Coordinates of C-alpha atoms in Angstrom, one line a residue:
M1169 CA -53.0 -21.0 -18.7
S1170 CA -53.4 -17.8 -16.7
A1171 CA -51.1 -19.0 -13.9
A1172 CA -48.5 -20.1 -16.4
S1173 CA -48.6 -16.7 -18.1
C1174 CA -48.0 -15.0 -14.8
L1175 CA -44.9 -17.0 -14.2
L1176 CA -43.5 -16.4 -17.7
T1177 CA -41.2 -13.4 -17.5
E1178 CA -40.1 -11.3 -20.5
D1179 CA -36.6 -13.0 -20.4
R1180 CA -38.2 -16.4 -20.8
C1181 CA -40.3 -15.2 -23.7
L1182 CA -37.3 -14.2 -25.8
C1183 CA -35.7 -16.2 -28.6
S1184 CA -31.9 -16.6 -27.8
I1185 CA -31.1 -16.0 -31.5
C1186 CA -33.0 -12.8 -32.3
L1187 CA -33.5 -11.8 -28.6
D1188 CA -37.1 -10.8 -29.4
V1189 CA -40.4 -12.3 -28.2
F1190 CA -40.9 -15.7 -29.8
T1191 CA -42.6 -15.9 -33.2
D1192 CA -43.8 -19.4 -34.2
P1193 CA -41.8 -21.0 -31.4
V1194 CA -40.4 -24.4 -32.1
S1195 CA -38.5 -26.9 -29.9
T1196 CA -35.5 -29.0 -30.6
S1197 CA -35.1 -32.5 -29.3
C1198 CA -32.7 -31.2 -26.7
G1199 CA -35.5 -29.1 -25.2
H1200 CA -34.6 -25.6 -26.3
N1201 CA -37.0 -23.2 -28.0
F1202 CA -36.4 -20.7 -30.8
C1203 CA -38.3 -18.8 -33.4
K1204 CA -38.9 -21.1 -36.4
A1205 CA -37.4 -18.6 -38.9
C1206 CA -34.4 -17.9 -36.6
I1207 CA -33.3 -21.5 -36.2
T1208 CA -34.0 -22.3 -39.8
E1209 CA -31.8 -19.4 -41.0
H1210 CA -29.1 -20.3 -38.4
W1211 CA -28.9 -23.9 -39.8
N1212 CA -28.9 -22.6 -43.4
Q1213 CA -25.7 -20.6 -42.7
T1214 CA -23.7 -23.5 -41.1
D1215 CA -22.4 -26.9 -42.1
Q1216 CA -23.4 -28.5 -38.8
Y1217 CA -26.9 -28.9 -37.2
L1218 CA -26.3 -28.0 -33.6
C1219 CA -28.3 -26.3 -30.9
P1220 CA -27.2 -22.7 -30.4
M1221 CA -27.8 -23.0 -26.7
C1222 CA -26.3 -26.3 -25.5
K1223 CA -24.2 -27.0 -28.7
E1224 CA -25.7 -30.6 -29.1
V1225 CA -24.9 -31.8 -32.6
F1226 CA -27.7 -33.5 -34.7
T1227 CA -26.6 -36.0 -37.4
T1228 CA -29.6 -35.0 -39.6
R1229 CA -31.5 -31.8 -39.8
P1230 CA -34.3 -32.1 -37.2
Q1231 CA -38.0 -31.7 -38.2
L1232 CA -39.3 -28.6 -36.4
R1233 CA -42.9 -28.2 -35.2
V1234 CA -44.5 -25.3 -33.6
N1235 CA -44.6 -25.6 -29.8
T1236 CA -48.3 -24.8 -29.2
F1237 CA -47.9 -24.5 -25.4
I1238 CA -45.1 -21.9 -25.7
S1239 CA -47.0 -20.2 -28.5
E1240 CA -50.1 -19.7 -26.3
M1241 CA -48.0 -18.5 -23.4
V1242 CA -46.2 -16.0 -25.6
S1243 CA -49.5 -14.8 -27.0
Q1244 CA -50.8 -14.2 -23.5
F1245 CA -47.6 -12.4 -22.5
R1246 CA -47.7 -10.2 -25.6
Q1247 CA -51.4 -9.2 -24.8
S1248 CA -50.3 -8.4 -21.3
A1249 CA -47.4 -6.3 -22.5
Q1250 CA -49.6 -4.4 -24.9
Q1251 CA -52.1 -3.6 -22.2
K1252 CA -49.4 -2.4 -19.9
A1253 CA -47.9 -0.2 -22.7
S1254 CA -51.3 1.2 -23.4
S1255 CA -52.0 2.0 -19.7
S1256 CA -48.7 3.7 -19.3
S1257 CA -48.7 5.7 -22.6
S1258 CA -50.1 8.7 -20.8
E1259 CA -47.2 8.8 -18.4
Q1260 CA -44.5 9.2 -21.0
Q1261 CA -41.9 11.8 -20.3
V1262 CA -40.4 14.5 -22.4
S1263 CA -36.7 13.7 -23.2
K1264 CA -34.3 15.6 -21.0
P1265 CA -30.7 16.5 -21.6
G1266 CA -28.6 13.4 -21.3
E1267 CA -31.5 11.1 -22.1
V1268 CA -32.1 9.3 -25.5
P1269 CA -35.0 11.0 -27.4
C1270 CA -37.4 9.2 -29.7
D1271 CA -36.2 9.5 -33.3
V1272 CA -39.8 9.4 -34.7
C1273 CA -41.4 12.1 -32.6
T1274 CA -41.9 15.5 -34.3
G1275 CA -42.1 18.7 -32.3
T1276 CA -41.7 17.8 -28.6
R1277 CA -39.5 14.6 -28.6
L1278 CA -40.4 12.1 -25.9
K1279 CA -38.0 9.9 -24.0
A1280 CA -37.1 6.7 -25.9
L1281 CA -38.1 3.4 -24.3
K1282 CA -36.2 1.1 -26.6
S1283 CA -33.7 1.2 -29.5
C1284 CA -34.1 -1.2 -32.5
L1285 CA -30.8 -2.7 -33.7
V1286 CA -32.5 -3.5 -37.0
C1287 CA -34.1 -0.2 -37.8
L1288 CA -31.3 1.7 -36.0
V1289 CA -34.0 3.9 -34.5
S1290 CA -35.0 4.7 -30.9
Y1291 CA -38.7 4.7 -30.1
C1292 CA -40.9 6.2 -27.3
E1293 CA -43.7 4.0 -26.0
T1294 CA -46.2 5.1 -28.6
H1295 CA -43.9 4.6 -31.6
L1296 CA -42.6 1.4 -30.2
E1297 CA -46.0 -0.3 -30.4
P1298 CA -45.7 -1.6 -34.0
H1299 CA -42.6 -3.5 -32.9
L1300 CA -44.7 -5.3 -30.3
T1301 CA -47.7 -6.1 -32.6
A1302 CA -46.7 -6.1 -36.3
S1303 CA -45.5 -9.5 -37.4
G1304 CA -42.8 -8.1 -39.6
L1305 CA -41.3 -6.0 -36.8
K1306 CA -41.6 -8.4 -33.9
R1307 CA -38.4 -10.2 -34.8
H1308 CA -36.4 -7.0 -34.6
Q1309 CA -33.9 -6.9 -31.7
L1310 CA -34.8 -4.2 -29.1
I1311 CA -32.4 -3.0 -26.4
N1312 CA -32.4 -0.3 -23.8
P1313 CA -32.2 3.1 -25.5
V1314 CA -28.7 4.2 -26.6
E1315 CA -27.3 6.9 -28.9
N1316 CA -25.2 6.3 -32.0
L1317 CA -26.9 3.1 -33.0
E1318 CA -24.9 2.9 -36.2
D1319 CA -21.8 2.3 -34.1
R1320 CA -23.2 -1.0 -32.9
M1321 CA -23.3 -2.4 -36.4
C1322 CA -20.4 -4.0 -38.2
P1323 CA -19.5 -1.5 -40.9
K1324 CA -18.5 -4.4 -43.3
H1325 CA -21.3 -6.8 -42.9
D1326 CA -24.1 -4.6 -41.5
K1327 CA -24.6 -7.1 -38.6
L1328 CA -24.9 -6.5 -34.9
L1329 CA -21.5 -6.4 -33.0
E1330 CA -22.1 -9.3 -30.6
L1331 CA -18.7 -11.0 -30.4
F1332 CA -15.3 -9.9 -29.1
C1333 CA -12.1 -11.0 -31.0
K1334 CA -9.5 -11.6 -28.3
T1335 CA -6.8 -11.9 -31.0
D1336 CA -7.4 -8.4 -32.4
Q1337 CA -9.0 -7.0 -29.3
T1338 CA -12.0 -5.6 -31.1
C1339 CA -15.8 -6.1 -31.3
V1340 CA -17.1 -8.1 -34.4
C1341 CA -20.3 -9.5 -35.8
V1342 CA -21.2 -13.1 -36.4
L1343 CA -19.8 -13.0 -40.0
C1344 CA -16.4 -11.6 -39.1
P1345 CA -15.0 -14.9 -37.7
V1346 CA -15.9 -16.6 -41.0
L1347 CA -14.8 -13.9 -43.4
D1348 CA -12.2 -11.6 -41.8
H1349 CA -11.0 -13.1 -38.5
K1350 CA -10.3 -16.7 -39.4
M1351 CA -8.6 -18.9 -36.8
H1352 CA -9.0 -16.1 -34.2
K1353 CA -10.3 -16.6 -30.7
F1354 CA -13.8 -15.2 -29.9
V1355 CA -15.9 -14.8 -26.8
P1356 CA -19.4 -13.3 -26.4
L1357 CA -19.5 -9.6 -25.9
K1358 CA -21.0 -10.1 -22.5
E1359 CA -18.2 -12.4 -21.3
E1360 CA -15.5 -10.0 -22.3
Y1361 CA -17.6 -7.1 -20.8
D1362 CA -17.8 -9.0 -17.4
K1363 CA -14.0 -9.6 -17.5
K1364 CA -13.1 -6.0 -18.3
K1365 CA -15.6 -4.7 -15.8
A1366 CA -14.0 -6.8 -13.1
E1367 CA -10.6 -5.6 -14.0
L1368 CA -11.7 -2.0 -13.9
E1369 CA -13.3 -2.6 -10.5
K1370 CA -10.1 -4.1 -9.2
M1371 CA -8.1 -1.1 -10.6
E1372 CA -10.5 1.3 -8.9
A1373 CA -10.0 -0.5 -5.6
E1374 CA -6.2 -0.4 -6.0
I1375 CA -6.3 3.3 -6.7
Q1376 CA -8.5 3.9 -3.7
Q1377 CA -5.9 2.0 -1.5
M1378 CA -3.1 4.2 -3.0
I1379 CA -5.1 7.3 -2.1
K1380 CA -5.7 5.9 1.4
R1381 CA -2.0 5.2 2.0
R1382 CA -1.0 8.6 0.8
R1383 CA -3.6 10.3 3.1
L1384 CA -2.2 8.2 6.0
K1385 CA 1.3 9.3 5.0
I1386 CA 0.2 13.0 5.1
Q1387 CA -1.1 12.4 8.6
E1388 CA 2.2 10.7 9.6
I1389 CA 4.2 13.7 8.3
E1390 CA 2.0 16.2 10.0
D1391 CA 2.3 14.3 13.3
S1392 CA 6.1 14.2 12.9
V1393 CA 6.1 18.0 12.4
K1394 CA 4.1 18.6 15.5
L1395 CA 6.5 16.4 17.6
S1396 CA 9.5 18.2 16.0
K1397 CA 7.9 21.6 16.8
N1398 CA 7.5 20.5 20.5
D1399 CA 11.2 19.5 20.6
A1400 CA 12.2 22.7 19.0
D1401 CA 10.2 24.8 21.4
R1402 CA 11.8 22.9 24.4
E1403 CA 15.3 23.4 23.0
I1404 CA 14.7 27.1 22.3
A1405 CA 13.4 27.6 25.8
E1406 CA 16.4 25.9 27.3
G1407 CA 18.7 27.8 25.0
V1408 CA 17.1 31.2 25.9
Q1409 CA 17.5 30.4 29.6
V1410 CA 21.1 29.5 29.3
F1411 CA 22.2 32.4 27.2
T1412 CA 20.2 34.9 29.2
Y1413 CA 22.1 33.8 32.2
L1414 CA 25.4 34.5 30.4
K1415 CA 24.1 38.0 29.3
V1416 CA 26.2 40.0 26.9
T1417 CA 29.0 37.6 26.5
V1418 CA 26.9 35.0 24.8
E1419 CA 24.2 37.1 23.2
R1420 CA 25.6 36.4 19.7
S1421 CA 25.8 32.7 20.4
Q1422 CA 22.2 32.8 21.7
A1423 CA 20.9 34.3 18.5
E1424 CA 22.9 31.8 16.5
L1425 CA 21.5 29.0 18.4
I1426 CA 17.9 30.1 18.0
R1427 CA 18.5 30.8 14.3
T1428 CA 20.0 27.4 13.8
I1429 CA 17.1 25.6 15.5
E1430 CA 14.5 27.7 13.7
E1431 CA 16.1 27.2 10.3
K1432 CA 16.2 23.5 10.9
Q1433 CA 12.6 23.6 11.9
K1434 CA 11.7 25.7 8.8
K1435 CA 13.6 23.2 6.7
T1436 CA 11.7 20.4 8.3
E1437 CA 8.4 22.2 7.7
K1438 CA 9.3 23.0 4.2
Q1439 CA 10.3 19.4 3.5
A1440 CA 7.0 18.3 5.0
E1441 CA 5.1 20.9 3.0
D1442 CA 6.8 19.7 -0.2
F1443 CA 6.0 16.1 0.6
I1444 CA 2.4 17.0 1.4
K1445 CA 2.0 19.0 -1.8
E1446 CA 3.5 16.1 -3.8
L1447 CA 1.2 13.6 -2.1
E1448 CA -1.8 15.9 -2.6
Q1449 CA -0.9 16.2 -6.3
E1450 CA -0.7 12.4 -6.6
I1451 CA -4.0 12.1 -4.8
S1452 CA -5.6 14.7 -7.2
E1453 CA -4.3 12.8 -10.2
L1454 CA -5.3 9.4 -8.8
M1455 CA -8.8 10.8 -8.0
K1456 CA -9.2 12.0 -11.6
R1457 CA -8.2 8.6 -12.8
R1458 CA -10.5 6.9 -10.3
T1459 CA -13.4 9.1 -11.5
E1460 CA -12.6 8.1 -15.1
V1461 CA -12.3 4.4 -14.2
E1462 CA -15.3 4.5 -12.0
Q1463 CA -17.5 6.1 -14.7
L1464 CA -16.4 3.5 -17.2
S1465 CA -16.6 0.6 -14.8
H1466 CA -20.2 1.5 -13.9
S1467 CA -21.3 1.4 -17.6
E1468 CA -23.8 -1.2 -18.3
D1469 CA -23.2 -0.7 -22.0
H1470 CA -20.9 -3.6 -23.1
L1471 CA -19.8 -2.0 -26.3
H1472 CA -19.2 1.4 -24.8
L1473 CA -17.0 0.0 -22.0
L1474 CA -14.9 -2.2 -24.3
Q1475 CA -14.4 0.4 -27.0
N1476 CA -13.4 3.1 -24.4
I1477 CA -11.0 1.1 -22.3
P1478 CA -8.1 1.8 -24.7
S1479 CA -8.7 5.5 -24.4
L1480 CA -8.3 5.5 -20.7
S1481 CA -5.7 7.9 -19.5
P1482 CA -2.5 6.1 -18.5
A1483 CA -1.9 5.6 -14.8
P1484 CA -0.2 8.7 -13.4
P1485 CA 3.4 8.3 -12.2
T1486 CA 3.5 7.8 -8.4
K1487 CA 6.3 7.7 -5.9
D1488 CA 6.9 4.8 -3.5
W1489 CA 6.4 6.7 -0.2
T1490 CA 7.2 3.7 2.1
G1491 CA 10.6 4.9 3.2
V1492 CA 9.8 8.6 3.2
R1493 CA 10.1 10.1 6.7
V1494 CA 10.2 13.5 8.4
R1495 CA 12.2 12.6 11.4
P1496 CA 14.3 15.6 12.5
S1497 CA 16.2 15.6 15.8
H1498 CA 17.1 18.6 17.8
E1499 CA 18.8 16.5 20.5
G1500 CA 22.1 18.1 21.7
T1501 CA 21.7 21.4 19.8
V1502 CA 22.2 23.4 22.9
V1503 CA 25.1 21.3 24.0
R1504 CA 26.9 21.8 20.6
A1505 CA 26.2 25.5 20.7
V1506 CA 27.7 26.0 24.1
A1507 CA 30.6 23.8 23.3
Q1508 CA 31.8 26.5 20.8
L1509 CA 32.3 28.8 23.7
E1510 CA 34.1 26.2 25.7
E1511 CA 37.0 28.4 26.9
T1512 CA 34.7 31.1 28.4
L1513 CA 31.7 29.0 29.2
S1514 CA 33.2 25.8 30.7
K1515 CA 31.2 26.1 33.9
Q1516 CA 27.9 26.6 32.0
M1517 CA 28.8 23.8 29.6
K1518 CA 29.4 21.5 32.6
K1519 CA 26.0 22.3 34.0
L1520 CA 24.4 21.6 30.6
L1521 CA 26.1 18.3 30.2
E1522 CA 25.1 17.2 33.6
A1523 CA 21.5 18.2 32.9
E1524 CA 21.6 16.3 29.6
L1525 CA 22.9 13.2 31.3
K1526 CA 20.3 13.5 34.1
R1527 CA 17.6 13.7 31.5
V1528 CA 18.5 10.4 29.8
Q1529 CA 19.2 8.8 33.2
Q1530 CA 15.5 9.1 33.9
Y1531 CA 15.1 6.2 31.5
A1532 CA 17.4 3.9 33.4
V1533 CA 16.5 0.1 33.2
D1534 CA 17.8 -2.9 35.1
V1535 CA 19.9 -4.9 32.8
T1536 CA 21.3 -8.4 33.5
L1537 CA 23.5 -10.7 31.3
D1538 CA 21.9 -13.6 29.6
P1539 CA 24.2 -16.7 30.1
D1540 CA 22.5 -18.6 27.3
T1541 CA 24.0 -16.1 24.8
A1542 CA 27.5 -15.8 26.3
H1543 CA 30.5 -17.1 24.2
P1544 CA 31.8 -20.3 25.9
D1545 CA 35.1 -18.4 26.9
L1546 CA 33.2 -15.7 28.9
I1547 CA 32.7 -15.9 32.6
L1548 CA 29.6 -14.4 34.1
S1549 CA 29.0 -13.5 37.7
D1550 CA 26.2 -15.3 39.6
D1551 CA 24.1 -12.1 39.7
G1552 CA 24.5 -11.5 35.9
K1553 CA 26.1 -8.1 36.4
Q1554 CA 29.7 -8.9 35.5
V1555 CA 31.6 -10.5 32.6
H1556 CA 35.2 -11.2 31.8
H1557 CA 37.2 -13.4 29.4
D1558 CA 38.7 -16.7 30.7
D1559 CA 42.3 -16.8 29.5
D1560 CA 42.6 -20.5 30.5
D1561 CA 43.3 -23.0 27.7
I1562 CA 41.1 -25.6 29.4
W1563 CA 38.4 -26.8 27.0
S1564 CA 35.0 -25.3 27.8
F1565 CA 32.1 -27.7 28.4
T1566 CA 29.4 -25.0 28.1
A1567 CA 26.4 -26.4 26.3
D1568 CA 25.7 -24.9 23.0
N1569 CA 22.4 -23.5 21.9
P1570 CA 21.1 -21.4 19.0
K1571 CA 21.2 -18.2 21.1
R1572 CA 24.9 -18.5 22.0
F1573 CA 27.7 -16.6 20.3
S1574 CA 30.2 -19.1 19.0
Q1575 CA 32.8 -16.9 17.3
C1576 CA 32.3 -13.3 18.6
L1577 CA 33.4 -12.8 22.2
C1578 CA 30.0 -11.3 23.2
V1579 CA 27.1 -11.7 25.5
L1580 CA 23.6 -10.1 25.3
G1581 CA 21.4 -8.7 28.0
K1582 CA 18.3 -10.6 29.0
Q1583 CA 16.0 -7.6 28.6
S1584 CA 14.8 -6.6 25.1
F1585 CA 13.2 -3.3 24.0
S1586 CA 11.0 -2.6 21.0
S1587 CA 9.8 0.9 21.7
G1588 CA 10.4 4.0 23.9
R1589 CA 13.7 5.0 25.6
F1590 CA 16.1 3.1 27.8
Y1591 CA 19.4 3.7 29.5
F1592 CA 22.0 1.7 31.4
E1593 CA 25.6 2.2 32.7
V1594 CA 28.6 -0.1 32.5
Q1595 CA 31.9 0.2 34.5
V1596 CA 34.9 -0.1 32.2
E1597 CA 37.6 0.9 34.7
G1598 CA 40.9 -0.9 34.4
K1599 CA 40.2 -2.4 31.0
T1600 CA 42.3 -2.0 27.8
K1601 CA 39.7 -3.5 25.5
W1602 CA 35.9 -3.5 25.5
T1603 CA 32.8 -3.1 23.2
L1604 CA 29.4 -1.8 24.3
G1605 CA 26.1 -1.0 22.6
V1606 CA 22.9 -2.6 21.5
A1607 CA 22.1 -5.3 18.9
R1608 CA 19.0 -6.4 17.1
E1609 CA 17.5 -9.7 18.3
S1610 CA 18.2 -11.5 15.0
I1611 CA 22.0 -10.8 15.1
D1612 CA 24.1 -13.7 13.8
R1613 CA 25.3 -15.6 16.8
K1614 CA 27.4 -18.2 15.0
G1615 CA 29.4 -16.4 12.3
K1616 CA 31.9 -13.6 12.3
I1617 CA 30.4 -10.1 12.5
T1618 CA 31.8 -6.6 12.6
L1619 CA 29.6 -5.2 15.3
R1620 CA 28.5 -2.4 13.0
P1621 CA 25.0 -1.2 12.0
D1622 CA 25.2 -3.3 8.8
D1623 CA 25.4 -6.4 11.0
G1624 CA 22.6 -5.2 13.3
C1625 CA 24.9 -3.7 16.0
W1626 CA 25.3 -0.1 17.2
T1627 CA 28.5 -0.1 19.3
I1628 CA 31.6 1.8 20.3
W1629 CA 34.8 0.1 21.4
L1630 CA 38.2 0.6 23.1
S1631 CA 41.4 -1.1 21.7
N1632 CA 45.1 -1.0 22.7
G1633 CA 44.2 0.8 25.9
N1634 CA 43.6 4.2 24.5
E1635 CA 42.1 4.0 21.0
Y1636 CA 38.3 4.7 21.1
Q1637 CA 36.3 4.0 18.0
A1638 CA 32.9 3.9 16.4
P1639 CA 32.2 2.4 13.0
S1640 CA 34.6 4.2 10.6
V1641 CA 35.2 7.0 13.2
R1642 CA 38.2 7.5 15.6
L1643 CA 36.9 9.2 18.7
S1644 CA 38.9 11.9 20.4
L1645 CA 38.1 12.0 24.2
K1646 CA 39.3 14.4 26.8
S1647 CA 39.8 11.6 29.3
Q1648 CA 39.4 7.9 29.5
P1649 CA 35.9 7.0 30.7
Q1650 CA 35.6 4.8 33.8
K1651 CA 31.9 4.3 33.4
V1652 CA 30.0 4.5 30.1
G1653 CA 26.2 5.3 29.8
V1654 CA 24.2 3.9 26.9
F1655 CA 21.0 5.6 25.9
V1656 CA 18.5 4.5 23.2
D1657 CA 15.5 6.3 21.8
Y1658 CA 13.8 3.6 19.7
E1659 CA 11.3 5.8 17.8
E1660 CA 13.8 8.6 17.2
G1661 CA 16.4 6.1 15.9
L1662 CA 19.0 7.4 18.3
V1663 CA 21.8 5.5 20.2
S1664 CA 24.1 7.7 22.4
F1665 CA 27.1 7.0 24.6
Y1666 CA 28.1 9.1 27.6
D1667 CA 31.1 9.4 29.9
V1668 CA 29.2 9.2 33.1
D1669 CA 31.9 10.9 35.3
T1670 CA 32.3 14.0 33.0
A1671 CA 28.8 13.9 31.5
D1672 CA 30.5 14.3 28.1
L1673 CA 28.7 12.9 25.0
I1674 CA 31.1 10.3 23.5
F1675 CA 29.2 9.5 20.3
S1676 CA 25.7 9.2 18.8
F1677 CA 24.2 7.1 16.1
T1678 CA 21.3 9.1 14.6
G1679 CA 18.7 8.4 12.0
C1680 CA 18.7 4.7 12.7
C1681 CA 15.7 2.6 11.5
F1682 CA 14.9 -0.1 14.1
T1683 CA 12.5 -2.8 13.0
E1684 CA 12.8 -5.4 15.7
K1685 CA 13.7 -5.9 19.3
L1686 CA 17.0 -4.4 20.6
L1687 CA 19.2 -6.0 23.3
P1688 CA 22.2 -4.6 25.2
L1689 CA 25.5 -6.0 23.9
F1690 CA 28.7 -6.5 25.9
S1691 CA 32.2 -7.7 24.9
P1692 CA 34.9 -7.6 27.6
G1693 CA 37.7 -8.3 25.0
L1694 CA 40.4 -10.9 25.4
N1695 CA 42.1 -11.3 28.8
D1696 CA 45.4 -10.6 27.0
G1697 CA 47.6 -12.4 29.6
G1698 CA 46.0 -10.5 32.5
K1699 CA 46.3 -7.0 31.0
N1700 CA 42.6 -6.9 30.4
S1701 CA 41.4 -9.1 33.2
A1702 CA 39.1 -6.5 34.7
P1703 CA 35.4 -7.3 34.2
L1704 CA 32.7 -5.2 32.5
I1705 CA 30.3 -4.4 35.4
I1706 CA 26.7 -3.3 34.9
S1707 CA 26.3 -0.5 37.5
P1708 CA 23.3 0.9 39.2
V1709 CA 22.4 4.4 37.9
D1710 CA 22.8 7.2 40.4
Q1711 CA 19.9 9.6 39.9
T1712 CA 20.5 11.7 43.0
E1713 CA 20.7 15.5 42.6

């Protein structure tokens, strides 16, 4: 008996109906135990005789007999609990702020150990003793101490709120389904508590991820500002050097240049500051909501959690920051400033243009043509450096493959780039038509495309011998380029075209958003009866001083 008593925990000594220690425990034929009075009253209130635990239905009302074995074990457990309560009575604590005090204590109120859902009173260890020993009180339902016990009782039926009506989204007692919530769907309070607690924990995790993403975005913006500041410092230094050399004649332009760059930098910093403030505000609001959700989700009080979920503050409005960037570019600022003084500063402008070209030529790469991508009517040289259109009407027997252009007269380079900077030069001398630039790897090889950014191409072209164009832009050039340089800064989203002989900047695509590999793109144009028979030639880059 002693060994069995040691193995019998408090949970196993409780009746599943009254949730108190067994009184006159009886067993049903399905093997479950209840207080005799509890199961009797339960069957008196229903039309069916079924086990409250496993729901087994009995055709006739079972004859109940006291389970002497369980009764002896419960008696032993009750004696042990009383001894334990007696030995710890001297260690009771005075109720502190935030703790539930004993409602019976006079004078100094001790900390409550349990709350009775029948008496609607909270008791310290001393005043709880009658509930553990007196036969009339032993059936009362005791729970961990809570305040406002009256709120846990159904105001209509004066019964404990122990069910959740999913139809009305409210807590109800066992009589509500019969009298006031007919045909509604019910679940035990604990089941709905577990569900809502899981939802709150998921919500808390999602909020935490939102905060994390916004903190990362702040770091990204701050890093962009630092890079921008470095670029600005470099450009300012170069501008000061140029305009100092030109002395008085360009002092006004020098000041304007510095002011322009600094204003752009200030605008960038202000934009970044505004973004950061907005992100920090969102984080602050999210942290407040996380605290509220966290406090509620950690509640072990089923009723408190369920009754307070509707009062949660609504989720604060947040912005989708995925596409927000602080990506200023100071590239070419000095070039544009000096260009305004072209008449008097032509020699200095020439030096600046040459320096600019030399700077991008440092990123020269070796590019060769990929024959697997070439349109069947294009002829490539054996070394993969030249391409021209075959004007012959003879049927081409070039094998097709998924990489080959079938409608556009184009060919791609073998080399692809997904980061950093790269530069290459193409000889266009003697041609009346051509297209040059870069394209994303997934460009449509089989259909008709416009060779514009919308189709994954960043190109410029020549048509009719003297009409230079970029998408939606007619270009005005001082002279016809004989050799064109193509420069790409992947991270900066920049694609620039240069006249290599004059070092003039022909055109730039700025603010591009590259998300996949880029490949050089070439189109020599139709042969046009020999008028455009000259090939496009990928030339080595001359980097000598």
